[in-house]
mmCIF file of N, CA and C in Angstrom:
data_model
loop_
_atom_site.group_PDB
_atom_site.id
_atom_site.type_symbol
_atom_site.label_atom_id
_atom_site.label_comp_id
_atom_site.label_asym_id
_atom_site.label_seq_id
_atom_site.Cartn_x
_atom_site.Cartn_y
_atom_site.Cartn_z
ATOM 1 N N MET A 1 0.839 -1.166 -0.002
ATOM 2 C CA MET A 1 -0.003 -0.001 0.012
ATOM 3 C C MET A 1 0.885 1.238 0.003
ATOM 4 N N ALA A 2 0.580 2.213 -0.820
ATOM 5 C CA ALA A 2 1.416 3.376 -0.944
ATOM 6 C C ALA A 2 1.096 4.433 0.097
ATOM 7 N N ASP A 3 2.117 5.225 0.415
ATOM 8 C CA ASP A 3 1.894 6.366 1.305
ATOM 9 C C ASP A 3 0.996 7.361 0.587
ATOM 10 N N ARG A 4 0.243 8.107 1.355
ATOM 11 C CA ARG A 4 -0.630 9.120 0.814
ATOM 12 C C ARG A 4 -0.286 10.458 1.436
ATOM 13 N N THR A 5 -0.444 11.493 0.665
ATOM 14 C CA THR A 5 -0.314 12.836 1.216
ATOM 15 C C THR A 5 -1.701 13.408 1.339
ATOM 16 N N THR A 6 -2.038 13.914 2.507
ATOM 17 C CA THR A 6 -3.352 14.439 2.777
ATOM 18 C C THR A 6 -3.445 15.855 2.240
ATOM 19 N N PRO A 7 -4.680 16.389 2.133
ATOM 20 C CA PRO A 7 -4.815 17.765 1.666
ATOM 21 C C PRO A 7 -4.066 18.765 2.579
ATOM 22 N N ALA A 8 -3.874 18.416 3.822
ATOM 23 C CA ALA A 8 -3.149 19.316 4.731
ATOM 24 C C ALA A 8 -1.653 19.225 4.497
ATOM 25 N N GLY A 9 -1.207 18.302 3.667
ATOM 26 C CA GLY A 9 0.197 18.198 3.332
ATOM 27 C C GLY A 9 0.971 17.200 4.166
ATOM 28 N N ASP A 10 0.318 16.604 5.182
ATOM 29 C CA ASP A 10 1.062 15.633 5.964
ATOM 30 C C ASP A 10 0.940 14.278 5.330
ATOM 31 N N ARG A 11 1.900 13.444 5.577
ATOM 32 C CA ARG A 11 1.898 12.114 4.969
ATOM 33 C C ARG A 11 1.278 11.137 5.940
ATOM 34 N N ALA A 12 0.316 10.420 5.443
ATOM 35 C CA ALA A 12 -0.324 9.372 6.231
ATOM 36 C C ALA A 12 0.368 8.056 5.928
ATOM 37 N N ALA A 13 0.828 7.395 6.979
ATOM 38 C CA ALA A 13 1.447 6.089 6.769
ATOM 39 C C ALA A 13 0.405 5.131 6.224
ATOM 40 N N PRO A 14 0.846 4.157 5.477
ATOM 41 C CA PRO A 14 -0.108 3.218 4.942
ATOM 42 C C PRO A 14 -0.816 2.451 6.063
ATOM 43 N N ALA A 15 -2.123 2.301 5.930
ATOM 44 C CA ALA A 15 -2.895 1.569 6.910
ATOM 45 C C ALA A 15 -2.931 0.120 6.464
ATOM 46 N N GLU A 16 -2.099 -0.690 7.087
ATOM 47 C CA GLU A 16 -2.030 -2.081 6.741
ATOM 48 C C GLU A 16 -2.883 -2.879 7.715
ATOM 49 N N PRO A 17 -3.687 -3.791 7.235
ATOM 50 C CA PRO A 17 -4.449 -4.618 8.168
ATOM 51 C C PRO A 17 -3.480 -5.535 8.916
ATOM 52 N N PRO A 18 -3.758 -5.816 10.176
ATOM 53 C CA PRO A 18 -2.843 -6.713 10.901
ATOM 54 C C PRO A 18 -2.893 -8.108 10.330
ATOM 55 N N ALA A 19 -1.762 -8.673 10.119
ATOM 56 C CA ALA A 19 -1.716 -10.061 9.628
ATOM 57 C C ALA A 19 -2.070 -10.985 10.771
ATOM 58 N N SER A 20 -2.885 -11.969 10.469
ATOM 59 C CA SER A 20 -3.350 -12.861 11.532
ATOM 60 C C SER A 20 -2.213 -13.673 12.116
ATOM 61 N N SER A 21 -1.136 -13.854 11.378
ATOM 62 C CA SER A 21 -0.011 -14.608 11.905
ATOM 63 C C SER A 21 0.998 -13.735 12.637
ATOM 64 N N GLU A 22 0.739 -12.440 12.666
ATOM 65 C CA GLU A 22 1.665 -11.528 13.319
ATOM 66 C C GLU A 22 1.661 -11.766 14.827
ATOM 67 N N ALA A 23 2.803 -11.730 15.445
ATOM 68 C CA ALA A 23 2.922 -11.974 16.866
ATOM 69 C C ALA A 23 2.254 -10.867 17.670
ATOM 70 N N TYR A 24 1.802 -11.235 18.839
ATOM 71 C CA TYR A 24 1.126 -10.280 19.722
ATOM 72 C C TYR A 24 1.989 -9.039 19.976
ATOM 73 N N ASP A 25 3.262 -9.271 20.287
ATOM 74 C CA ASP A 25 4.149 -8.141 20.557
ATOM 75 C C ASP A 25 4.268 -7.182 19.372
ATOM 76 N N ALA A 26 4.270 -7.743 18.166
ATOM 77 C CA ALA A 26 4.357 -6.880 16.985
ATOM 78 C C ALA A 26 3.087 -6.072 16.804
ATOM 79 N N VAL A 27 1.933 -6.682 17.091
ATOM 80 C CA VAL A 27 0.645 -5.982 16.969
ATOM 81 C C VAL A 27 0.618 -4.833 18.001
ATOM 82 N N VAL A 28 1.037 -5.115 19.231
ATOM 83 C CA VAL A 28 1.026 -4.079 20.283
ATOM 84 C C VAL A 28 2.017 -2.984 19.938
ATOM 85 N N SER A 29 3.141 -3.352 19.382
ATOM 86 C CA SER A 29 4.138 -2.349 18.984
ATOM 87 C C SER A 29 3.551 -1.410 17.914
ATOM 88 N N ARG A 30 2.873 -2.016 16.953
ATOM 89 C CA ARG A 30 2.230 -1.170 15.898
ATOM 90 C C ARG A 30 1.154 -0.287 16.490
ATOM 91 N N LEU A 31 0.395 -0.826 17.426
ATOM 92 C CA LEU A 31 -0.663 -0.036 18.089
ATOM 93 C C LEU A 31 -0.043 1.140 18.867
ATOM 94 N N GLU A 32 1.079 0.881 19.513
ATOM 95 C CA GLU A 32 1.745 1.964 20.254
ATOM 96 C C GLU A 32 2.219 3.074 19.303
ATOM 97 N N ARG A 33 2.687 2.686 18.144
ATOM 98 C CA ARG A 33 3.125 3.698 17.162
ATOM 99 C C ARG A 33 1.933 4.516 16.670
ATOM 100 N N VAL A 34 0.801 3.855 16.459
ATOM 101 C CA VAL A 34 -0.392 4.559 16.006
ATOM 102 C C VAL A 34 -0.852 5.552 17.088
ATOM 103 N N VAL A 35 -0.868 5.114 18.333
ATOM 104 C CA VAL A 35 -1.272 5.999 19.428
ATOM 105 C C VAL A 35 -0.284 7.169 19.544
ATOM 106 N N GLY A 36 1.005 6.878 19.381
ATOM 107 C CA GLY A 36 1.995 7.949 19.434
ATOM 108 C C GLY A 36 1.793 8.968 18.328
ATOM 109 N N ASP A 37 1.475 8.479 17.127
ATOM 110 C CA ASP A 37 1.221 9.390 16.000
ATOM 111 C C ASP A 37 0.027 10.278 16.286
ATOM 112 N N LEU A 38 -1.022 9.665 16.867
ATOM 113 C CA LEU A 38 -2.236 10.467 17.175
ATOM 114 C C LEU A 38 -1.986 11.466 18.288
ATOM 115 N N GLU A 39 -1.219 11.024 19.294
ATOM 116 C CA GLU A 39 -0.933 11.910 20.411
ATOM 117 C C GLU A 39 0.002 13.055 20.010
ATOM 118 N N ALA A 40 0.848 12.819 19.038
ATOM 119 C CA ALA A 40 1.791 13.848 18.604
ATOM 120 C C ALA A 40 1.076 14.990 17.896
ATOM 121 N N GLY A 41 -0.107 14.663 17.353
ATOM 122 C CA GLY A 41 -0.859 15.697 16.631
ATOM 123 C C GLY A 41 -0.236 16.002 15.305
ATOM 124 N N GLY A 42 -0.718 17.033 14.679
ATOM 125 C CA GLY A 42 -0.136 17.446 13.394
ATOM 126 C C GLY A 42 -0.714 16.732 12.207
ATOM 127 N N LEU A 43 -1.599 15.770 12.444
ATOM 128 C CA LEU A 43 -2.218 15.076 11.326
ATOM 129 C C LEU A 43 -3.499 15.800 10.939
ATOM 130 N N SER A 44 -3.847 15.697 9.673
ATOM 131 C CA SER A 44 -5.125 16.243 9.242
ATOM 132 C C SER A 44 -6.233 15.383 9.823
ATOM 133 N N LEU A 45 -7.442 15.868 9.734
ATOM 134 C CA LEU A 45 -8.607 15.109 10.223
ATOM 135 C C LEU A 45 -8.681 13.777 9.527
ATOM 136 N N GLU A 46 -8.526 13.785 8.205
ATOM 137 C CA GLU A 46 -8.616 12.532 7.425
ATOM 138 C C GLU A 46 -7.547 11.523 7.880
ATOM 139 N N ALA A 47 -6.300 12.020 8.005
ATOM 140 C CA ALA A 47 -5.218 11.128 8.419
ATOM 141 C C ALA A 47 -5.453 10.624 9.831
ATOM 142 N N SER A 48 -5.981 11.480 10.713
ATOM 143 C CA SER A 48 -6.254 11.086 12.092
ATOM 144 C C SER A 48 -7.319 9.991 12.130
ATOM 145 N N ILE A 49 -8.340 10.138 11.291
ATOM 146 C CA ILE A 49 -9.390 9.115 11.251
ATOM 147 C C ILE A 49 -8.839 7.785 10.747
ATOM 148 N N GLU A 50 -7.984 7.844 9.729
ATOM 149 C CA GLU A 50 -7.387 6.613 9.218
ATOM 150 C C GLU A 50 -6.513 5.962 10.305
ATOM 151 N N LYS A 51 -5.740 6.755 11.009
ATOM 152 C CA LYS A 51 -4.910 6.231 12.096
ATOM 153 C C LYS A 51 -5.769 5.623 13.167
ATOM 154 N N PHE A 52 -6.855 6.315 13.521
ATOM 155 C CA PHE A 52 -7.729 5.813 14.542
ATOM 156 C C PHE A 52 -8.348 4.480 14.132
ATOM 157 N N ALA A 53 -8.779 4.385 12.873
ATOM 158 C CA ALA A 53 -9.352 3.129 12.368
ATOM 159 C C ALA A 53 -8.301 2.005 12.426
ATOM 160 N N GLU A 54 -7.073 2.314 12.048
ATOM 161 C CA GLU A 54 -5.992 1.325 12.122
ATOM 162 C C GLU A 54 -5.790 0.888 13.575
ATOM 163 N N GLY A 55 -5.826 1.856 14.496
ATOM 164 C CA GLY A 55 -5.669 1.526 15.913
ATOM 165 C C GLY A 55 -6.772 0.632 16.427
ATOM 166 N N VAL A 56 -7.983 0.862 15.993
ATOM 167 C CA VAL A 56 -9.098 0.025 16.452
ATOM 168 C C VAL A 56 -8.910 -1.405 15.919
ATOM 169 N N LYS A 57 -8.497 -1.556 14.661
ATOM 170 C CA LYS A 57 -8.251 -2.871 14.108
ATOM 171 C C LYS A 57 -7.120 -3.600 14.879
ATOM 172 N N LEU A 58 -6.071 -2.867 15.189
ATOM 173 C CA LEU A 58 -4.947 -3.452 15.930
ATOM 174 C C LEU A 58 -5.362 -3.844 17.336
ATOM 175 N N ALA A 59 -6.180 -3.015 17.985
ATOM 176 C CA ALA A 59 -6.658 -3.334 19.348
ATOM 177 C C ALA A 59 -7.525 -4.596 19.323
ATOM 178 N N HIS A 60 -8.360 -4.723 18.313
ATOM 179 C CA HIS A 60 -9.178 -5.941 18.189
ATOM 180 C C HIS A 60 -8.285 -7.145 17.964
ATOM 181 N N GLU A 61 -7.273 -6.993 17.134
ATOM 182 C CA GLU A 61 -6.360 -8.111 16.851
ATOM 183 C C GLU A 61 -5.622 -8.522 18.123
ATOM 184 N N ALA A 62 -5.152 -7.530 18.880
ATOM 185 C CA ALA A 62 -4.448 -7.831 20.142
ATOM 186 C C ALA A 62 -5.378 -8.554 21.132
ATOM 187 N N THR A 63 -6.616 -8.095 21.197
ATOM 188 C CA THR A 63 -7.592 -8.749 22.107
ATOM 189 C C THR A 63 -7.847 -10.184 21.663
ATOM 190 N N ARG A 64 -7.969 -10.389 20.362
ATOM 191 C CA ARG A 64 -8.195 -11.729 19.834
ATOM 192 C C ARG A 64 -6.993 -12.644 20.189
ATOM 193 N N LYS A 65 -5.811 -12.118 20.058
ATOM 194 C CA LYS A 65 -4.610 -12.929 20.385
ATOM 195 C C LYS A 65 -4.557 -13.255 21.885
ATOM 196 N N LEU A 66 -4.952 -12.312 22.732
ATOM 197 C CA LEU A 66 -5.004 -12.591 24.159
ATOM 198 C C LEU A 66 -6.048 -13.651 24.488
ATOM 199 N N ASP A 67 -7.191 -13.543 23.853
ATOM 200 C CA ASP A 67 -8.259 -14.554 24.054
ATOM 201 C C ASP A 67 -7.783 -15.936 23.634
ATOM 202 N N GLU A 68 -7.074 -15.975 22.516
ATOM 203 C CA GLU A 68 -6.546 -17.228 21.999
ATOM 204 C C GLU A 68 -5.525 -17.823 22.966
ATOM 205 N N ALA A 69 -4.652 -16.976 23.514
ATOM 206 C CA ALA A 69 -3.647 -17.434 24.468
ATOM 207 C C ALA A 69 -4.324 -17.962 25.742
ATOM 208 N N GLU A 70 -5.375 -17.287 26.166
ATOM 209 C CA GLU A 70 -6.115 -17.731 27.338
ATOM 210 C C GLU A 70 -6.730 -19.125 27.110
ATOM 211 N N ARG A 71 -7.295 -19.354 25.949
ATOM 212 C CA ARG A 71 -7.867 -20.646 25.610
ATOM 213 C C ARG A 71 -6.787 -21.719 25.615
ATOM 214 N N ARG A 72 -5.641 -21.381 25.080
ATOM 215 C CA ARG A 72 -4.534 -22.355 25.029
ATOM 216 C C ARG A 72 -4.093 -22.726 26.437
ATOM 217 N N ILE A 73 -3.990 -21.729 27.323
ATOM 218 C CA ILE A 73 -3.585 -22.004 28.729
ATOM 219 C C ILE A 73 -4.602 -22.920 29.379
ATOM 220 N N GLU A 74 -5.875 -22.642 29.141
ATOM 221 C CA GLU A 74 -6.920 -23.471 29.730
ATOM 222 C C GLU A 74 -6.823 -24.913 29.237
ATOM 223 N N MET A 75 -6.464 -25.080 27.979
ATOM 224 C CA MET A 75 -6.348 -26.418 27.401
ATOM 225 C C MET A 75 -5.158 -27.169 27.944
ATOM 226 N N LEU A 76 -4.120 -26.450 28.409
ATOM 227 C CA LEU A 76 -2.882 -27.119 28.816
ATOM 228 C C LEU A 76 -2.916 -27.657 30.236
ATOM 229 N N VAL A 77 -3.952 -27.307 31.003
ATOM 230 C CA VAL A 77 -4.040 -27.766 32.364
ATOM 231 C C VAL A 77 -4.614 -29.171 32.372
ATOM 232 N N ARG A 78 -3.807 -30.117 32.895
ATOM 233 C CA ARG A 78 -4.204 -31.506 32.923
ATOM 234 C C ARG A 78 -4.120 -32.059 34.336
ATOM 235 N N ASN A 79 -4.917 -33.066 34.605
ATOM 236 C CA ASN A 79 -4.859 -33.751 35.900
ATOM 237 C C ASN A 79 -3.758 -34.770 35.885
ATOM 238 N N ALA A 80 -3.409 -35.291 37.107
ATOM 239 C CA ALA A 80 -2.352 -36.295 37.217
ATOM 240 C C ALA A 80 -2.695 -37.585 36.455
ATOM 241 N N ASP A 81 -3.935 -37.923 36.324
ATOM 242 C CA ASP A 81 -4.334 -39.143 35.628
ATOM 243 C C ASP A 81 -4.398 -38.953 34.110
ATOM 244 N N GLY A 82 -4.023 -37.811 33.632
ATOM 245 C CA GLY A 82 -4.007 -37.532 32.209
ATOM 246 C C GLY A 82 -5.304 -36.932 31.699
ATOM 247 N N SER A 83 -6.323 -36.962 32.518
ATOM 248 C CA SER A 83 -7.558 -36.301 32.077
ATOM 249 C C SER A 83 -7.333 -34.787 32.073
ATOM 250 N N GLN A 84 -8.180 -34.150 31.405
ATOM 251 C CA GLN A 84 -8.003 -32.704 31.246
ATOM 252 C C GLN A 84 -9.217 -31.978 31.766
ATOM 253 N N ASP A 85 -8.964 -30.998 32.580
ATOM 254 C CA ASP A 85 -10.024 -30.121 33.087
ATOM 255 C C ASP A 85 -9.833 -28.746 32.485
ATOM 256 N N GLU A 86 -10.937 -28.148 32.151
ATOM 257 C CA GLU A 86 -10.856 -26.765 31.694
ATOM 258 C C GLU A 86 -10.799 -25.866 32.935
ATOM 259 N N VAL A 87 -9.712 -25.160 33.074
ATOM 260 C CA VAL A 87 -9.510 -24.276 34.215
ATOM 261 C C VAL A 87 -9.395 -22.873 33.675
ATOM 262 N N PRO A 88 -10.243 -21.979 34.152
ATOM 263 C CA PRO A 88 -10.189 -20.598 33.674
ATOM 264 C C PRO A 88 -8.827 -19.974 33.986
ATOM 265 N N PHE A 89 -8.380 -19.180 33.109
ATOM 266 C CA PHE A 89 -7.125 -18.465 33.287
ATOM 267 C C PHE A 89 -7.273 -17.434 34.397
ATOM 268 N N ASP A 90 -6.415 -17.492 35.395
ATOM 269 C CA ASP A 90 -6.441 -16.521 36.487
ATOM 270 C C ASP A 90 -5.005 -15.976 36.640
ATOM 271 N N PRO A 91 -4.753 -14.781 36.178
ATOM 272 C CA PRO A 91 -3.383 -14.239 36.226
ATOM 273 C C PRO A 91 -2.878 -14.037 37.634
ATOM 274 N N ASP A 92 -3.799 -13.959 38.642
ATOM 275 C CA ASP A 92 -3.349 -13.747 40.027
ATOM 276 C C ASP A 92 -3.100 -15.048 40.758
ATOM 277 N N ALA A 93 -3.460 -16.188 40.151
ATOM 278 C CA ALA A 93 -3.309 -17.492 40.821
ATOM 279 C C ALA A 93 -1.857 -17.804 41.146
ATOM 280 N N SER A 94 -0.908 -17.389 40.316
ATOM 281 C CA SER A 94 0.492 -17.705 40.563
ATOM 282 C C SER A 94 1.148 -16.810 41.594
ATOM 283 N N LYS A 95 0.429 -15.734 41.985
ATOM 284 C CA LYS A 95 0.986 -14.812 42.981
ATOM 285 C C LYS A 95 0.838 -15.298 44.389
ATOM 286 N N GLY A 96 -0.095 -16.244 44.618
ATOM 287 C CA GLY A 96 -0.334 -16.755 45.956
ATOM 288 C C GLY A 96 -1.149 -15.790 46.770
ATOM 289 N N PRO A 97 -1.500 -16.232 48.034
ATOM 290 C CA PRO A 97 -2.354 -15.362 48.876
ATOM 291 C C PRO A 97 -1.634 -14.168 49.395
#
């Protein structure tokens, strides 16, 4: 996808859809760049809307990847007899009381 120059003269980075095989860290890194661009200001309204839309897509992708990781963790919990129980992911469980 080619770079575009907005009517205000600023260059909008290409809005690439997140690749489904892209690692979570890469998606979050891209999202951080988008947020940084928006926070820095200086973009035209059109470019800001495009950046915002890209950020929403990246946030959804990151959420999907976290949900997928949570499901994988639940699937990996097995009993001593080899049976498998579905155990909800609890990030505070490893911290102890």
